[in-house]
């Protein structure tokens, strides 16, 4: 029978658990990487309060969420 100290057994178990958790996390993280791009036509700039915001509607006039001013593209 192989004799092993308790602290060595805990260290080996911990390293095995942490390395397997890291491998699982890295393999799952690649699936979540998506190409997130934002079209510049959806970025609006308020002329009154200088707030930059996103409005995904394709309107000519947008309402600023901060001050309520109407902005024209």
CSV table of N, CA and C in Angstrom, one decimal:
chain,number,residue,atom,x,y,z
A,1,UNK,N,0.9,-1.2,0.0
A,1,UNK,CA,0.0,0.0,0.0
A,1,UNK,C,0.9,1.2,0.0
A,2,UNK,N,0.4,2.3,-0.7
A,2,UNK,CA,1.2,3.5,-0.8
A,2,UNK,C,0.8,4.4,0.4
A,3,UNK,N,1.7,4.8,1.2
A,3,UNK,CA,1.4,5.7,2.3
A,3,UNK,C,1.6,7.2,1.8
A,4,UNK,N,0.6,8.0,2.1
A,4,UNK,CA,0.7,9.4,1.7
A,4,UNK,C,0.2,10.3,2.9
A,5,UNK,N,0.9,11.4,3.1
A,5,UNK,CA,0.6,12.3,4.2
A,5,UNK,C,-0.8,13.0,3.9
A,6,UNK,N,-1.5,13.4,4.9
A,6,UNK,CA,-2.8,14.0,4.7
A,6,UNK,C,-2.7,15.3,4.0
A,7,UNK,N,-1.7,16.1,4.3
A,7,UNK,CA,-1.6,17.5,3.7
A,7,UNK,C,-1.2,17.3,2.2
A,8,UNK,N,-0.5,16.3,1.9
A,8,UNK,CA,-0.2,16.1,0.5
A,8,UNK,C,-1.4,15.6,-0.3
A,9,UNK,N,-2.2,14.8,0.3
A,9,UNK,CA,-3.5,14.4,-0.3
A,9,UNK,C,-4.4,15.5,-0.5
A,10,UNK,N,-4.5,16.4,0.4
A,10,UNK,CA,-5.4,17.6,0.3
A,10,UNK,C,-4.9,18.5,-0.8
A,11,UNK,N,-3.5,18.7,-0.9
A,11,UNK,CA,-2.9,19.5,-1.9
A,11,UNK,C,-3.2,18.9,-3.3
A,12,UNK,N,-3.0,17.6,-3.5
A,12,UNK,CA,-3.2,17.0,-4.7
A,12,UNK,C,-4.7,17.1,-5.1
A,13,UNK,N,-5.6,16.9,-4.2
A,13,UNK,CA,-7.0,17.0,-4.5
A,13,UNK,C,-7.4,18.4,-4.9
A,14,UNK,N,-6.9,19.4,-4.2
A,14,UNK,CA,-7.2,20.8,-4.5
A,14,UNK,C,-6.6,21.2,-5.8
A,15,UNK,N,-5.4,20.8,-6.2
A,15,UNK,CA,-4.9,21.1,-7.5
A,15,UNK,C,-5.7,20.4,-8.6
A,16,UNK,N,-6.1,19.2,-8.4
A,16,UNK,CA,-6.9,18.5,-9.4
A,16,UNK,C,-8.3,19.2,-9.6
A,17,UNK,N,-8.9,19.6,-8.5
A,17,UNK,CA,-10.2,20.3,-8.6
A,17,UNK,C,-10.1,21.6,-9.2
A,18,UNK,N,-9.1,22.4,-8.8
A,18,UNK,CA,-8.9,23.8,-9.4
A,18,UNK,C,-8.5,23.7,-10.9
A,19,UNK,N,-7.7,22.8,-11.3
A,19,UNK,CA,-7.3,22.7,-12.7
A,19,UNK,C,-8.5,22.2,-13.5
A,20,UNK,N,-9.3,21.3,-13.0
A,20,UNK,CA,-10.5,20.9,-13.8
A,20,UNK,C,-11.5,22.0,-13.9
A,21,UNK,N,-11.6,22.8,-12.8
A,21,UNK,CA,-12.6,23.9,-12.9
A,21,UNK,C,-12.1,25.0,-13.9
A,22,UNK,N,-10.8,25.2,-13.9
A,22,UNK,CA,-10.2,26.2,-14.9
A,22,UNK,C,-10.4,25.7,-16.3
A,23,UNK,N,-10.2,24.4,-16.6
A,23,UNK,CA,-10.4,23.9,-17.9
A,23,UNK,C,-11.8,24.0,-18.4
A,24,UNK,N,-12.8,23.7,-17.5
A,24,UNK,CA,-14.2,23.8,-17.8
A,24,UNK,C,-14.6,25.3,-18.0
A,25,UNK,N,-14.0,26.2,-17.2
A,25,UNK,CA,-14.4,27.6,-17.4
A,25,UNK,C,-13.8,28.2,-18.7
A,26,UNK,N,-12.6,27.8,-19.0
A,26,UNK,CA,-12.0,28.3,-20.3
A,26,UNK,C,-12.7,27.7,-21.5
A,27,UNK,N,-13.1,26.5,-21.5
A,27,UNK,CA,-13.8,25.9,-22.6
A,27,UNK,C,-15.2,26.5,-22.8
A,28,UNK,N,-15.9,26.8,-21.7
A,28,UNK,CA,-17.2,27.4,-21.8
A,28,UNK,C,-17.1,28.9,-22.1
A,29,UNK,N,-16.0,29.6,-21.8
A,29,UNK,CA,-15.9,31.0,-22.1
A,29,UNK,C,-15.7,31.3,-23.5
A,30,UNK,N,-15.2,30.4,-24.3
A,30,UNK,CA,-15.0,30.6,-25.8
A,30,UNK,C,-16.4,30.6,-26.5
A,31,UNK,N,-17.4,29.9,-26.0
A,31,UNK,CA,-18.7,29.9,-26.6
A,31,UNK,C,-19.4,31.2,-26.4
A,32,UNK,N,-19.1,31.9,-25.3
A,32,UNK,CA,-19.8,33.2,-25.1
A,32,UNK,C,-19.2,34.4,-25.8
A,33,UNK,N,-18.0,34.2,-26.4
A,33,UNK,CA,-17.4,35.3,-27.2
A,33,UNK,C,-18.2,35.5,-28.5
A,34,UNK,N,-18.8,36.6,-28.6
A,34,UNK,CA,-19.6,37.0,-29.7
A,34,UNK,C,-19.0,38.3,-30.3
A,35,UNK,N,-19.2,38.5,-31.5
A,35,UNK,CA,-18.8,39.8,-32.1
A,35,UNK,C,-19.9,40.8,-31.9
A,36,UNK,N,-19.8,41.6,-30.8
A,36,UNK,CA,-20.7,42.6,-30.5
A,36,UNK,C,-20.3,43.9,-31.1
A,37,UNK,N,-21.0,44.4,-32.1
A,37,UNK,CA,-20.7,45.6,-32.7
A,37,UNK,C,-22.0,46.5,-32.7
A,38,UNK,N,-21.8,47.8,-32.7
A,38,UNK,CA,-22.9,48.7,-32.7
A,38,UNK,C,-22.8,49.6,-33.9
A,39,UNK,N,-23.8,49.7,-34.6
A,39,UNK,CA,-23.9,50.6,-35.8
A,39,UNK,C,-23.9,52.0,-35.3
A,40,UNK,N,-23.0,52.8,-35.9
A,40,UNK,CA,-23.0,54.3,-35.5
A,40,UNK,C,-24.3,55.0,-35.7
A,41,UNK,N,-25.2,54.5,-36.5
A,41,UNK,CA,-26.5,55.2,-36.7
A,41,UNK,C,-27.4,55.1,-35.5
A,42,UNK,N,-27.1,54.2,-34.5
A,42,UNK,CA,-27.9,54.1,-33.3
A,42,UNK,C,-27.3,54.9,-32.1
A,43,UNK,N,-26.1,55.5,-32.3
A,43,UNK,CA,-25.5,56.3,-31.2
A,43,UNK,C,-26.0,57.7,-31.4
A,44,UNK,N,-26.6,58.3,-30.4
A,44,UNK,CA,-27.1,59.6,-30.4
A,44,UNK,C,-26.4,60.5,-29.4
A,45,UNK,N,-26.3,61.8,-29.7
A,45,UNK,CA,-25.6,62.7,-28.9
A,45,UNK,C,-26.6,63.9,-28.6
A,46,UNK,N,-26.9,64.1,-27.3
A,46,UNK,CA,-27.8,65.2,-27.0
A,46,UNK,C,-27.1,66.5,-27.1
A,47,UNK,N,-27.7,67.5,-27.7
A,47,UNK,CA,-27.1,68.8,-27.9
A,47,UNK,C,-27.3,69.7,-26.7
A,48,UNK,N,-28.2,69.4,-25.8
A,48,UNK,CA,-28.4,70.2,-24.6
A,48,UNK,C,-27.6,69.8,-23.4
A,49,UNK,N,-27.7,68.5,-23.0
A,49,UNK,CA,-27.0,68.0,-21.8
A,49,UNK,C,-25.7,67.2,-22.2
A,50,UNK,N,-25.4,67.1,-23.4
A,50,UNK,CA,-24.2,66.4,-23.9
A,50,UNK,C,-24.1,64.9,-23.5
A,51,UNK,N,-25.3,64.3,-23.4
A,51,UNK,CA,-25.4,62.9,-23.0
A,51,UNK,C,-25.3,62.0,-24.3
A,52,UNK,N,-24.5,61.0,-24.3
A,52,UNK,CA,-24.4,60.1,-25.4
A,52,UNK,C,-25.3,58.9,-25.0
A,53,UNK,N,-26.2,58.5,-25.9
A,53,UNK,CA,-27.1,57.4,-25.6
A,53,UNK,C,-27.3,56.6,-26.8
A,54,UNK,N,-27.9,55.4,-26.7
A,54,UNK,CA,-28.2,54.5,-27.8
A,54,UNK,C,-29.7,54.4,-28.0
A,55,UNK,N,-30.1,54.6,-29.2
A,55,UNK,CA,-31.5,54.4,-29.6
A,55,UNK,C,-31.6,53.5,-30.8
A,56,UNK,N,-32.1,52.3,-30.6
A,56,UNK,CA,-32.1,51.3,-31.7
A,56,UNK,C,-33.2,51.5,-32.7
A,57,UNK,N,-34.1,52.4,-32.5
A,57,UNK,CA,-35.2,52.7,-33.5
A,57,UNK,C,-34.5,53.6,-34.6
A,58,UNK,N,-35.0,53.3,-35.8
A,58,UNK,CA,-34.5,54.1,-36.9
A,58,UNK,C,-35.3,55.3,-37.2
A,59,UNK,N,-35.4,56.2,-36.2
A,59,UNK,CA,-36.1,57.4,-36.3
A,59,UNK,C,-35.2,58.6,-36.7
A,60,UNK,N,-35.8,59.7,-37.2
A,60,UNK,CA,-35.0,60.9,-37.5
A,60,UNK,C,-34.8,61.7,-36.3
A,61,UNK,N,-35.9,61.7,-35.4
A,61,UNK,CA,-35.8,62.5,-34.1
A,61,UNK,C,-35.9,61.5,-33.0
A,62,UNK,N,-35.0,61.8,-32.0
A,62,UNK,CA,-35.0,60.9,-30.8
A,62,UNK,C,-35.1,61.7,-29.5
A,63,UNK,N,-35.6,61.1,-28.5
A,63,UNK,CA,-35.8,61.8,-27.2
A,63,UNK,C,-34.7,61.4,-26.3
A,64,UNK,N,-34.0,62.4,-25.7
A,64,UNK,CA,-32.9,62.1,-24.8
A,64,UNK,C,-33.5,61.5,-23.5
A,65,UNK,N,-32.9,60.4,-23.0
A,65,UNK,CA,-33.4,59.8,-21.8
A,65,UNK,C,-33.1,60.6,-20.5
A,66,UNK,N,-32.1,61.5,-20.6
A,66,UNK,CA,-31.6,62.2,-19.4
A,66,UNK,C,-32.4,63.5,-19.2
A,67,UNK,N,-32.5,64.3,-20.3
A,67,UNK,CA,-33.1,65.7,-20.1
A,67,UNK,C,-34.4,65.8,-20.8
A,68,UNK,N,-34.8,64.9,-21.7
A,68,UNK,CA,-36.1,64.9,-22.4
A,68,UNK,C,-36.0,65.8,-23.6
A,69,UNK,N,-34.9,66.3,-24.1
A,69,UNK,CA,-34.8,67.1,-25.3
A,69,UNK,C,-34.9,66.2,-26.5
A,70,UNK,N,-35.5,66.8,-27.6
A,70,UNK,CA,-35.6,66.1,-28.8
A,70,UNK,C,-34.3,66.4,-29.6
A,71,UNK,N,-33.7,65.3,-30.2
A,71,UNK,CA,-32.5,65.5,-30.9
A,71,UNK,C,-32.7,65.0,-32.4
A,72,UNK,N,-32.1,65.7,-33.3
A,72,UNK,CA,-32.2,65.3,-34.7
A,72,UNK,C,-30.9,64.7,-35.2
A,73,UNK,N,-31.0,63.7,-36.0
A,73,UNK,CA,-29.8,63.0,-36.5
A,73,UNK,C,-29.2,63.8,-37.6
